[in-house]
GROMACS .gro file of C-alpha atoms in nm:
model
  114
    1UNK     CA    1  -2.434  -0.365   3.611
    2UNK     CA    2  -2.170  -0.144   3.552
    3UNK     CA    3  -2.186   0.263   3.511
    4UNK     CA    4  -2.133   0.189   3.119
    5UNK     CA    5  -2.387  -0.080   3.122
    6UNK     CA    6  -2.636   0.135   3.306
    7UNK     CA    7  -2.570   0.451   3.065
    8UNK     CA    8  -2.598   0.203   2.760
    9UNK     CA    9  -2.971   0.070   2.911
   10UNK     CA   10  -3.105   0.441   2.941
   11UNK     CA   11  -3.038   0.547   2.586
   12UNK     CA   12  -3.206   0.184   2.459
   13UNK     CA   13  -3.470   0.323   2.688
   14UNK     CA   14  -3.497   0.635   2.542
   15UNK     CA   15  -3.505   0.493   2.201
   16UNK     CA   16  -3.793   0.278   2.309
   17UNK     CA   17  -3.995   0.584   2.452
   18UNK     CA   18  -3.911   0.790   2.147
   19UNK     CA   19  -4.089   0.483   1.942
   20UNK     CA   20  -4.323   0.435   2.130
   21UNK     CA   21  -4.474   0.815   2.141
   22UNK     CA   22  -4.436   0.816   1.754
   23UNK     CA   23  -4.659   0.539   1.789
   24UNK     CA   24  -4.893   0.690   2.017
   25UNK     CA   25  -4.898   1.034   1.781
   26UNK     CA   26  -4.980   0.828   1.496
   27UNK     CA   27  -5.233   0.637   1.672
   28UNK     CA   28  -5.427   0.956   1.762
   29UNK     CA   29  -5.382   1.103   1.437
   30UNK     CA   30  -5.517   0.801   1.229
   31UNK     CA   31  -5.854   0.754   1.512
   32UNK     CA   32  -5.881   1.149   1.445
   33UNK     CA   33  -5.871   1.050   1.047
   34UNK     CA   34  -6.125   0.741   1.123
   35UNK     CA   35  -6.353   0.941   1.336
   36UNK     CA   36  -6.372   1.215   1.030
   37UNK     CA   37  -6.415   0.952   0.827
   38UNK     CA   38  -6.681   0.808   1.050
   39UNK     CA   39  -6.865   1.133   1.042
   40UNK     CA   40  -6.855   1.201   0.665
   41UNK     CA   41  -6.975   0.815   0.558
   42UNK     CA   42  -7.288   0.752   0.401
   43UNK     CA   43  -7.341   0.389   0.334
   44UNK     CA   44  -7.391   0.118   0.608
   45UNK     CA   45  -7.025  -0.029   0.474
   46UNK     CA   46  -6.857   0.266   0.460
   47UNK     CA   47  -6.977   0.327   0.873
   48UNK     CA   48  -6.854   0.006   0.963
   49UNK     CA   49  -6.493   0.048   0.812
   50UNK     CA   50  -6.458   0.372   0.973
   51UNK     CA   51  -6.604   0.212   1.333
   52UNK     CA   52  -6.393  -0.079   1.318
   53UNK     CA   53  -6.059   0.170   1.162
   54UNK     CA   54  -6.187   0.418   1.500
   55UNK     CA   55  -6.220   0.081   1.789
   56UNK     CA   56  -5.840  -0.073   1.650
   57UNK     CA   57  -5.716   0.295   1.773
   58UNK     CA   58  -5.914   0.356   2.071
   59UNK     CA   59  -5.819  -0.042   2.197
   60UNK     CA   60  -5.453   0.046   2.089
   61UNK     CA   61  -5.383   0.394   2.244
   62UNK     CA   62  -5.438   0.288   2.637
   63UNK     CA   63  -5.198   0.008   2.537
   64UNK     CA   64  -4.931   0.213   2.430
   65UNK     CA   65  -4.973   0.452   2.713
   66UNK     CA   66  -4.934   0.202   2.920
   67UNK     CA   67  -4.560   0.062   2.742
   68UNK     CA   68  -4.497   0.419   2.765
   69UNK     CA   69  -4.589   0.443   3.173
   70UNK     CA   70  -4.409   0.120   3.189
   71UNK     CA   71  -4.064   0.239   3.037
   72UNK     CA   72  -4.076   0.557   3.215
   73UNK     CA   73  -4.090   0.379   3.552
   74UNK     CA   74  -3.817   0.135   3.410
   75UNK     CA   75  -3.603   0.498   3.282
   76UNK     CA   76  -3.622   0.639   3.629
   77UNK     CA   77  -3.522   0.281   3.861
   78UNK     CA   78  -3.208   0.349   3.553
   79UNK     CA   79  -3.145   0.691   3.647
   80UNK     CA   80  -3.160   0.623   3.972
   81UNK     CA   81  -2.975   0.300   3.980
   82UNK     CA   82  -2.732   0.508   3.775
   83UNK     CA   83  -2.683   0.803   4.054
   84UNK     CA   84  -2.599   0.519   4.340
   85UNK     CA   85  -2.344   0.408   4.138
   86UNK     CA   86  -2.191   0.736   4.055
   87UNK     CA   87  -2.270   0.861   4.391
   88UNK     CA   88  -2.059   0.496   4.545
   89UNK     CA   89  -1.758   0.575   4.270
   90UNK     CA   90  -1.723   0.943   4.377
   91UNK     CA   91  -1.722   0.840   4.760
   92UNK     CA   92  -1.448   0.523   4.698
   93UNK     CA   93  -1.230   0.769   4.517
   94UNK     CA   94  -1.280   1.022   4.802
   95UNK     CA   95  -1.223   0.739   5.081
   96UNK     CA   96  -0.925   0.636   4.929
   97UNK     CA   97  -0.760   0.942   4.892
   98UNK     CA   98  -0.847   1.043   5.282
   99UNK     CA   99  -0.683   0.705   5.344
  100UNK     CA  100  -0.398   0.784   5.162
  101UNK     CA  101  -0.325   1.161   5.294
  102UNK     CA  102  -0.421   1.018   5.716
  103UNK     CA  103  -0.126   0.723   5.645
  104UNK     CA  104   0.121   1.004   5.532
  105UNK     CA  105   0.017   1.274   5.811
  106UNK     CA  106   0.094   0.911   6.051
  107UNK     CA  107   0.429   0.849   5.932
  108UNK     CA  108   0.680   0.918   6.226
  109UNK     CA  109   0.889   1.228   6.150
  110UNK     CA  110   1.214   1.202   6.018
  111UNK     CA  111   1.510   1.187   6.345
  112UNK     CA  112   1.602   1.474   6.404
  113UNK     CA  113   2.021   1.480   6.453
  114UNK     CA  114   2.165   1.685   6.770
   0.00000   0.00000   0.00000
């Protein structure tokens, strides 16, 4: 992968990770809704819906958090991967131009006329 490449991988991971903790924050706010919900019912139906609404969100939220572990971890081997190649360009750049400025200090002097 290329610098550009790399660069255009971390913002599709960022967009992921945004997604994913809009996910998360609506995941929490519906189970807090649910468990409400829960504690308000008052027929044997009603408790069920609001059990079953609360166990979708409590069997969904460790999932998410772990996409969300999963694409962090994923981000920073990116960011890193990213830095090594930045880090390589900058020193190639500065290599060459050390090369080029130690073959001009070599170049024999001019003759000198007496």
């Amino acid at each position: 992968m290329n610098i550009k490449e790399i660069e255009d991988a971390i913002k599709k991971k960022l967009v992921v990770i945004q997604d994913l903790n809009h996910q998360l924050t609506f995941l929490k706010e519906m189970l807090t809704h649910n468990q409400t919900g829960l504690a308000k019912a008052t027929s044997p139906g009603e408790v069920d819906d609001w059990r079953t609404g609360c166990a979708v969100c409590m069997q969904r939220i460790p999932e998410i958090e772990r996409e969300i572990n999963q694409a962090n971890r994923e981000l920073t081997q990116l960011q890193s991967k990213l830095e090594a190649k930045k880090f390589n360009a900058e020193s190639q750049v500065n290599n060459n131009s050390e090369q080029q400025s130690s073959q001009e200090n070599k170049q024999p002097d001019a003759p000198t006329h007496k």
